[in-house]
PDB file of C-alpha atoms in Angstrom:
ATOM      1  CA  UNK A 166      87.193 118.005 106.100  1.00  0.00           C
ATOM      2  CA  UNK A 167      89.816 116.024 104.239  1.00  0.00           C
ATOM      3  CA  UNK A 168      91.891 113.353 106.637  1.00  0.00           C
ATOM      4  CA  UNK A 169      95.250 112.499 106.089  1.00  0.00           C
ATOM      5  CA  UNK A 170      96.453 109.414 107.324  1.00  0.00           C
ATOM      6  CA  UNK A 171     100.402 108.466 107.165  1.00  0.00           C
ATOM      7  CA  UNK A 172     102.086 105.406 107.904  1.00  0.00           C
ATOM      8  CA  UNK A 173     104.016 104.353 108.902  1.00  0.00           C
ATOM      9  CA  UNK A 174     105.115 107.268 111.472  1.00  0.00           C
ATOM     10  CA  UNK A 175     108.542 105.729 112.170  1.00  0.00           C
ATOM     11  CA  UNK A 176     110.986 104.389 109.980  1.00  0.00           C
ATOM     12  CA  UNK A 177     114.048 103.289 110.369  1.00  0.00           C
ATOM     13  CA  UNK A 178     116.188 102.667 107.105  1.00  0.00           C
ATOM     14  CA  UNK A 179     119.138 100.497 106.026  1.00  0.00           C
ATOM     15  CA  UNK A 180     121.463 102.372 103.657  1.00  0.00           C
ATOM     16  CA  UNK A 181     121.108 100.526 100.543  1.00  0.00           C
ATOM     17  CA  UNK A 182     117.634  98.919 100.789  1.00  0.00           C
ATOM     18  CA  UNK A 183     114.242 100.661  99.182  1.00  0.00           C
ATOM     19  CA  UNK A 184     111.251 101.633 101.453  1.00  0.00           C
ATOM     20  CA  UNK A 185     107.957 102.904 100.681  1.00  0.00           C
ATOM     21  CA  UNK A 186     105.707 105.668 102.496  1.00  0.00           C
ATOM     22  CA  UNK A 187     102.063 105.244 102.365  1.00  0.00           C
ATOM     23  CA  UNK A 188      99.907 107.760 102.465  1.00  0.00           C
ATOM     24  CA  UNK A 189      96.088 108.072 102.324  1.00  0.00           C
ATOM     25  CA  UNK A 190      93.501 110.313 102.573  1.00  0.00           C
ATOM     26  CA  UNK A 191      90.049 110.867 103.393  1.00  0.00           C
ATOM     27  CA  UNK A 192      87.883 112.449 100.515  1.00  0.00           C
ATOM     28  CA  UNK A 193      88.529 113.625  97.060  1.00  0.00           C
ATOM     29  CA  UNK A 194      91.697 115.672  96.528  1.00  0.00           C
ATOM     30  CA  UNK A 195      92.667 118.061  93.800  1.00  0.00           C
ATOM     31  CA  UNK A 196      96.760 117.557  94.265  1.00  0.00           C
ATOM     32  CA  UNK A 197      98.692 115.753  97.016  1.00  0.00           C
ATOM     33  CA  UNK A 198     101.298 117.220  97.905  1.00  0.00           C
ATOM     34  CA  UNK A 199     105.046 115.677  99.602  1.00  0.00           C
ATOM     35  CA  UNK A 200     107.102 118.190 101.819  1.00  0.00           C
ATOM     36  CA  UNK A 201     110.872 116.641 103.829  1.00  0.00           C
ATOM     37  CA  UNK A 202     111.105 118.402 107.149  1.00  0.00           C
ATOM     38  CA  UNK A 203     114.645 118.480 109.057  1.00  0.00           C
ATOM     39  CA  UNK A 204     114.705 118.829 112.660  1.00  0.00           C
ATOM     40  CA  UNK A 205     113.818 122.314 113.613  1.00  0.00           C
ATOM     41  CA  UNK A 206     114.216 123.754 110.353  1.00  0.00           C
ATOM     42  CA  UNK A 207     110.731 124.743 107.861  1.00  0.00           C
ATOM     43  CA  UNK A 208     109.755 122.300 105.343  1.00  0.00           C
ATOM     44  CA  UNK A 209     110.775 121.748 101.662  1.00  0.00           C
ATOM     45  CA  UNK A 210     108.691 120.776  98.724  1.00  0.00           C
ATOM     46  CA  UNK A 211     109.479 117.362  97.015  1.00  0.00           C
ATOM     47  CA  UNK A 212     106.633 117.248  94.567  1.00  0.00           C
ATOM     48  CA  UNK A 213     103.129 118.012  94.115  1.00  0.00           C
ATOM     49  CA  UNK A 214     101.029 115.420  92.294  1.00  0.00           C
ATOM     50  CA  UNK A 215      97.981 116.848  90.560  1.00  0.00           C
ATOM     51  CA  UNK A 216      96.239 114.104  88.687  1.00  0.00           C
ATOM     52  CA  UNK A 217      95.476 110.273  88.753  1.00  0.00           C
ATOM     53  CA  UNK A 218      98.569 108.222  87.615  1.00  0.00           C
ATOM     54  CA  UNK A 219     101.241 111.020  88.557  1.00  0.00           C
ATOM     55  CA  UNK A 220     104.694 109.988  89.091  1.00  0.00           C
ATOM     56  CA  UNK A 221     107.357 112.179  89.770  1.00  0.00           C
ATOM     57  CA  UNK A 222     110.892 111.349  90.547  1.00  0.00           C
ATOM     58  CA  UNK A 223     113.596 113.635  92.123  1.00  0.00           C
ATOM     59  CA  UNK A 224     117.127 111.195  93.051  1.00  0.00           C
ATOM     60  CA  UNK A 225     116.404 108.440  95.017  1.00  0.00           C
ATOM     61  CA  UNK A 226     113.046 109.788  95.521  1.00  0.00           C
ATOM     62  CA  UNK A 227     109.483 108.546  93.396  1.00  0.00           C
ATOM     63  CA  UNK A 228     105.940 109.688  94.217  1.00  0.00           C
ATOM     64  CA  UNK A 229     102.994 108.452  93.054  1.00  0.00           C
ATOM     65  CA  UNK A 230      99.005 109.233  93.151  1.00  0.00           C
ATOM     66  CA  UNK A 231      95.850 106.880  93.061  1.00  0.00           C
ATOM     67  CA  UNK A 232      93.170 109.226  93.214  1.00  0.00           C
ATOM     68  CA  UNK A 233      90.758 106.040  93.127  1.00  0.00           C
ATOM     69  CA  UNK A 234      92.393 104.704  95.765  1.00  0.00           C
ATOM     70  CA  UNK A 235      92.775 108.004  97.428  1.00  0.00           C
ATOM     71  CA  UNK A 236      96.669 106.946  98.067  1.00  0.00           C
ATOM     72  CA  UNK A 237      99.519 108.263  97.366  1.00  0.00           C
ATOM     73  CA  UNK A 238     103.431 106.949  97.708  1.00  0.00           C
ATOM     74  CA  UNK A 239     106.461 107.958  98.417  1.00  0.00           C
ATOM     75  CA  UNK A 240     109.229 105.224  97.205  1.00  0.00           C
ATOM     76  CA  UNK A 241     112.957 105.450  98.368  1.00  0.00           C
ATOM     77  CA  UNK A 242     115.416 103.472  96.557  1.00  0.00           C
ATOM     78  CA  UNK A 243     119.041 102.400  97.737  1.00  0.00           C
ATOM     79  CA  UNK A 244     118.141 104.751 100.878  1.00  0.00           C
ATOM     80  CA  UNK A 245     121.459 107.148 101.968  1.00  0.00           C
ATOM     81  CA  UNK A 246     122.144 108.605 105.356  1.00  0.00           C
ATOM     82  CA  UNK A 247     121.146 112.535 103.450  1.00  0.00           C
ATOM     83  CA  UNK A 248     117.723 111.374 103.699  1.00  0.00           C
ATOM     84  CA  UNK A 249     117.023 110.824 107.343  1.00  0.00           C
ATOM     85  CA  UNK A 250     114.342 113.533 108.417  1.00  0.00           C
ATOM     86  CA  UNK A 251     110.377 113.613 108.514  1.00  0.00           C
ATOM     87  CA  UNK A 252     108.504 113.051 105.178  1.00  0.00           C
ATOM     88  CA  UNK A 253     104.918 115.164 104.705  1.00  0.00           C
ATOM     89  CA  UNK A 254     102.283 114.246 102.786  1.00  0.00           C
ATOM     90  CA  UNK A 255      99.289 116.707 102.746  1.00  0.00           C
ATOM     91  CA  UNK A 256      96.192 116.968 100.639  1.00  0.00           C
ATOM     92  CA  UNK A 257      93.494 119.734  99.779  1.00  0.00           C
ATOM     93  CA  UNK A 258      93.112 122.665  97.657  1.00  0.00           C
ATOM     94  CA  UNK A 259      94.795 125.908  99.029  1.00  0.00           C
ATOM     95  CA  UNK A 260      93.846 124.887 102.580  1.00  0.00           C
ATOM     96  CA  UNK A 261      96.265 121.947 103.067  1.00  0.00           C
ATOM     97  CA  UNK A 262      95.734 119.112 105.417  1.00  0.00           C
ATOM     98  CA  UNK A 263      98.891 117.186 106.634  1.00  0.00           C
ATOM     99  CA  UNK A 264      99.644 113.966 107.984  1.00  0.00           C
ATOM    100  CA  UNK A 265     101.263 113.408 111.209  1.00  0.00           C
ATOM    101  CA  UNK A 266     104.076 113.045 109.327  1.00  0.00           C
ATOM    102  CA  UNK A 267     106.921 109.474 108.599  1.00  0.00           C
ATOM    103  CA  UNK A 268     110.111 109.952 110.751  1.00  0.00           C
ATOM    104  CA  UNK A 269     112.744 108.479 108.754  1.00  0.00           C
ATOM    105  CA  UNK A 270     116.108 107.357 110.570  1.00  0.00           C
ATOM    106  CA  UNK A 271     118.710 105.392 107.732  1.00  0.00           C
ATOM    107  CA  UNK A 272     121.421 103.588 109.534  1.00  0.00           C
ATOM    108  CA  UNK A 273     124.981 102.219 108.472  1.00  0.00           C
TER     109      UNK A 273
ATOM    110  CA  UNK B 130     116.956 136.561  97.049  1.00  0.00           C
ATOM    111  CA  UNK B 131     112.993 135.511  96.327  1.00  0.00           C
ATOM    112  CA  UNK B 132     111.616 134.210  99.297  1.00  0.00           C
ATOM    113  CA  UNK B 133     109.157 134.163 102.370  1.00  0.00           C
ATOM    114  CA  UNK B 134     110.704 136.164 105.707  1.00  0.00           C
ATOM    115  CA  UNK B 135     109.382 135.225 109.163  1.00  0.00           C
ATOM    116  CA  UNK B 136     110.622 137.048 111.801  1.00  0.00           C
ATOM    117  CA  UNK B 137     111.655 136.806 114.862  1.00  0.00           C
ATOM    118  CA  UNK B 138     112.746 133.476 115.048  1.00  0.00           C
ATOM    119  CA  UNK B 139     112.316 132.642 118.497  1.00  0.00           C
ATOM    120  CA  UNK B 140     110.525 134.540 121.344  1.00  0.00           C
ATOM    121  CA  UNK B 141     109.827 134.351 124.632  1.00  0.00           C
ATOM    122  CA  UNK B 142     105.633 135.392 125.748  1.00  0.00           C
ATOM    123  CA  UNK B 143     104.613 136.042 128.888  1.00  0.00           C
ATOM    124  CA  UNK B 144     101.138 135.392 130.289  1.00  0.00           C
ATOM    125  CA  UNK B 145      98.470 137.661 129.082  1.00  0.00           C
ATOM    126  CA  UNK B 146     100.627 139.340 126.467  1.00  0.00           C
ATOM    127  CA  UNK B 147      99.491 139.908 123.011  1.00  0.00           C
ATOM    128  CA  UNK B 148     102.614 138.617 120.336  1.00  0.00           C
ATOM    129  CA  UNK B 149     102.695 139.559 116.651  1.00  0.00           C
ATOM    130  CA  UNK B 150     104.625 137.059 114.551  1.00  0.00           C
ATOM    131  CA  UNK B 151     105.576 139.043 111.021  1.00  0.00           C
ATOM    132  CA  UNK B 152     105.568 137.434 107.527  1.00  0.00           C
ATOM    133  CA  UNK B 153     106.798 138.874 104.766  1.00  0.00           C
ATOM    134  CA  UNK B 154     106.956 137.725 100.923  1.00  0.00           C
ATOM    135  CA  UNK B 155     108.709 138.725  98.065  1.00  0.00           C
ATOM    136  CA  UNK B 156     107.476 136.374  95.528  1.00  0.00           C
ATOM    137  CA  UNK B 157     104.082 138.049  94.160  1.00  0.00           C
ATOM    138  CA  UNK B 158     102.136 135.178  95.350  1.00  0.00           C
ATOM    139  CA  UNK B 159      98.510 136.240  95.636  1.00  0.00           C
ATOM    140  CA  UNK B 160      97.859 133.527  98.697  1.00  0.00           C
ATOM    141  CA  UNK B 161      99.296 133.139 102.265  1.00  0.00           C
ATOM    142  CA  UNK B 162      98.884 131.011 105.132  1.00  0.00           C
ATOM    143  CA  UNK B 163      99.514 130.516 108.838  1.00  0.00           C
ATOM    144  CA  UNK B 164     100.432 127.082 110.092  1.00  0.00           C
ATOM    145  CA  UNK B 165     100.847 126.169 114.029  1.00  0.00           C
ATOM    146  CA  UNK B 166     103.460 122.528 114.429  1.00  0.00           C
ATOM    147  CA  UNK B 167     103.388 121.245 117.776  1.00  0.00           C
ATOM    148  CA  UNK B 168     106.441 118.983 118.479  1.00  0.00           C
ATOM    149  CA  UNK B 169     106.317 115.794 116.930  1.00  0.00           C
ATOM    150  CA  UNK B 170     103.085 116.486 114.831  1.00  0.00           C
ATOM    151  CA  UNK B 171     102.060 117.615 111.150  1.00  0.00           C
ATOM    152  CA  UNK B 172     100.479 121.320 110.849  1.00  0.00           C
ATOM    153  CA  UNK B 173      97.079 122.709 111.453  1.00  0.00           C
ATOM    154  CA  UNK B 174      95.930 125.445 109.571  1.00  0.00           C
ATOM    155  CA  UNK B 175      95.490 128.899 111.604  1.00  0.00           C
ATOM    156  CA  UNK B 176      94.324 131.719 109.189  1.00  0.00           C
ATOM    157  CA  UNK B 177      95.136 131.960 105.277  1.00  0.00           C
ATOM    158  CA  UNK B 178      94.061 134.432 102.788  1.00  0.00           C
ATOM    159  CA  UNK B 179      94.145 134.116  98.886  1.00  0.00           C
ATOM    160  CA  UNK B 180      94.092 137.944  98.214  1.00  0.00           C
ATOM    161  CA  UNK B 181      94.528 141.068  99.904  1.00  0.00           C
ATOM    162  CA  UNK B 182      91.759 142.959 102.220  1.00  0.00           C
ATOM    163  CA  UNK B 183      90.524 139.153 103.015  1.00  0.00           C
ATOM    164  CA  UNK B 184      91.097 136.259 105.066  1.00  0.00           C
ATOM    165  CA  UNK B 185      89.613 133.362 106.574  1.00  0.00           C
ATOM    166  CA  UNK B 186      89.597 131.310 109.843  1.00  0.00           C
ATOM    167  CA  UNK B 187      91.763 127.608 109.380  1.00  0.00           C
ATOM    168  CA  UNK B 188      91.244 124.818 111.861  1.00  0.00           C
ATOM    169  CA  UNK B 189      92.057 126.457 114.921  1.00  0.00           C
ATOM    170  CA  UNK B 190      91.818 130.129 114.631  1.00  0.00           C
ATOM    171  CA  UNK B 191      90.288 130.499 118.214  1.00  0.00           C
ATOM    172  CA  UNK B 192      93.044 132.955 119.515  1.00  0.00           C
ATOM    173  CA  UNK B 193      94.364 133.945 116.786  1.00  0.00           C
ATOM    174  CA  UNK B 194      94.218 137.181 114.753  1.00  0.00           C
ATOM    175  CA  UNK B 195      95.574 138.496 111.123  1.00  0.00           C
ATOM    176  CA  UNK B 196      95.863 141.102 108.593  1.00  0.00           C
ATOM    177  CA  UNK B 197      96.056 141.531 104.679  1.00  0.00           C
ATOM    178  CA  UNK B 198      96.819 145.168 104.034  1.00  0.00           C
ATOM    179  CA  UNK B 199      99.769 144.493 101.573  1.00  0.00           C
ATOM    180  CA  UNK B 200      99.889 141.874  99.365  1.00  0.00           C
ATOM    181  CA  UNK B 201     103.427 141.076 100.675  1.00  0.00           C
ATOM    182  CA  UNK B 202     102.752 141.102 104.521  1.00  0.00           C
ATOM    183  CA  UNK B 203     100.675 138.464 106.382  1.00  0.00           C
ATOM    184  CA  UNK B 204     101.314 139.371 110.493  1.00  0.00           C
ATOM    185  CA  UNK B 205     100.004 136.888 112.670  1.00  0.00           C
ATOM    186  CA  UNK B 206      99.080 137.882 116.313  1.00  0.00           C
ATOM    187  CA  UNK B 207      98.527 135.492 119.175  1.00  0.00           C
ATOM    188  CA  UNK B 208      96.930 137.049 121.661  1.00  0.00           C
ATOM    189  CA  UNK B 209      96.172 136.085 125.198  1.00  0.00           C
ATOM    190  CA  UNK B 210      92.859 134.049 124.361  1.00  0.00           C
ATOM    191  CA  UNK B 211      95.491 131.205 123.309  1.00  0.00           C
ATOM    192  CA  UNK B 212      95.707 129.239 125.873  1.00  0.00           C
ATOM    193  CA  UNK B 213      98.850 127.262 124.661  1.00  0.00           C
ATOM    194  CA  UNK B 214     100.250 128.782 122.275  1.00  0.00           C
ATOM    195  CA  UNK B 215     103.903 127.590 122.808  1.00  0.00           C
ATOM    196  CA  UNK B 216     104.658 125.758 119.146  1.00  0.00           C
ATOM    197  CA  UNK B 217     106.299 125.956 115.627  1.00  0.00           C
ATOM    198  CA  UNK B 218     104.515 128.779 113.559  1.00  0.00           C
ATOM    199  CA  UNK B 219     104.960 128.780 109.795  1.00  0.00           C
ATOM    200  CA  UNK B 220     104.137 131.101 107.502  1.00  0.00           C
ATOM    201  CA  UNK B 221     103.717 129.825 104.008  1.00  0.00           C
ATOM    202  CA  UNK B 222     102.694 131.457 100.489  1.00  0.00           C
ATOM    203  CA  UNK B 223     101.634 130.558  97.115  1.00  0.00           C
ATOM    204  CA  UNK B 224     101.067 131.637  93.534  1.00  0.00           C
ATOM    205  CA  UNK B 225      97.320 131.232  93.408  1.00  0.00           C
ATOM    206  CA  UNK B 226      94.843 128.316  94.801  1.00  0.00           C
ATOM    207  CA  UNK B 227      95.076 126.233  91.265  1.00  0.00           C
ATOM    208  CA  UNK B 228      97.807 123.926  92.863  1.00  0.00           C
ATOM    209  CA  UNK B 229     100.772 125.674  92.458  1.00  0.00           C
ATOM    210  CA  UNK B 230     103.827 124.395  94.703  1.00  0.00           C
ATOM    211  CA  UNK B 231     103.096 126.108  98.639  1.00  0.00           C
ATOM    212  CA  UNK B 232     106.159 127.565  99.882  1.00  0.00           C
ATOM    213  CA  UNK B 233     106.956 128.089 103.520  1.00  0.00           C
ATOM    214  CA  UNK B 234     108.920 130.164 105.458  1.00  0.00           C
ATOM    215  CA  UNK B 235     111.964 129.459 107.830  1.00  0.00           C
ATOM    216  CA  UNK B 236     109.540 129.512 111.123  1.00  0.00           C
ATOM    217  CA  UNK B 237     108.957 130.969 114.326  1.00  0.00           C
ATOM    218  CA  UNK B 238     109.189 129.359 117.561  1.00  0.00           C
ATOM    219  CA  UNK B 239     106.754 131.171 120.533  1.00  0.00           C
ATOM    220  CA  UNK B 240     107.547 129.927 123.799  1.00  0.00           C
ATOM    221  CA  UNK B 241     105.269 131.257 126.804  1.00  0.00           C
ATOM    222  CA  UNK B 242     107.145 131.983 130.020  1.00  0.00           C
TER     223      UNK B 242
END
């Protein structure tokens, strides 16, 4: 069963600065995928990743996959208030597994 | 408008009752998937099924129970076998299993009373 390990699980943001999530998982892993939850609402896809070396970018947002390293990342640059809510990560073929998930706060 | 229908989107169970939570898509996706959230936690997979007539048991199924008659419908019912079911239910669907974006629904939240 593939683990999915986030971290870290609370973050709280500066407006302006860059932050990284970190996200790793257990056993090989055809596609990683990154999902933004707001509070009580579903989630949202941000990107899937599908080989070694993907990058994909959306705004302030950048993810990454090492499928050697079995990590992926999810960078934030020049953070803005918008993007306080909890970041996903979660691995596996149709039968996703998810992290516990990266609670991000950005503050004045 | 394209998209994956939960419904309701909050209810109230009492002990011992049977609940049926419904999911409906509109997207042609061949897959679809059940997904319990307890507060402050990532998902757990309940049932999912990548075609119609057939289904299989996630993570934590004990309790659970689906159907596939329709490729567009994938009811979930929580019956009284859950012992605490109270949590975030999302229904989610996708094109095929060959890693095509999963997309998920708005939610329903059980609450046992």
């Amino acid at each position: 069963e593939l683990k999915v390990e986030q971290n870290p699980l609370f973050l709280s943001m500066q407006e302006g600065k860059n932050y990284t999530i970190y996200c790793n998982y257990s056993t090989t892993s055809d596609r990683l995928y990154w999902y933004r939850q707001d509070p009580g609402k579903s989630l949202e896809s941000l990107f899937v990743l599908l080989s070694n070396g993907a990058v994909k970018q959306e705004g302030r947002l950048m993810a990454s996959l090492d499928t050697k390293a079995r990590l992926s990342t999810l960078h934030i640059t020049a953070a803005v208030h918008d993007l306080s809510a909890t970041y996903f990560c979660a691995g596996g073929d149709y039968k996703l597994s998810f992290g516990a998930g990266t609670t991000v706060t950005v503050r004045a | 408008d394209g998209g994956i229908t939960q419904s309701p989107k909050y209810l109230f169970r009492k002990e011992g009752q049977n609940v049926t939570l419904s999911c409906e898509q509109n997207l042609n996706h061949d897959a679809m998937y059940w997904y319990r959230q307890d507060p402050g936690q990532g998902l757990r997979l309940i049932y999912y099924s990548q075609i119609v007539n057939d289904f299989q048991k996630g993570d934590i199924a004990e309790g659970y129970s689906v159907s596939r008659e329709k490729k567009e419908s994938f009811p979930l019912t929580v019956t009284s076998a859950q012992k605490n079911p109270t949590a975030f239910y999302l229904c989610a669907s996708s094109m095929d299993s060959s890693g095509n974006t999963i997309y998920f629904g708005e939610g329903s939240w059980l609450t046992v009373v």
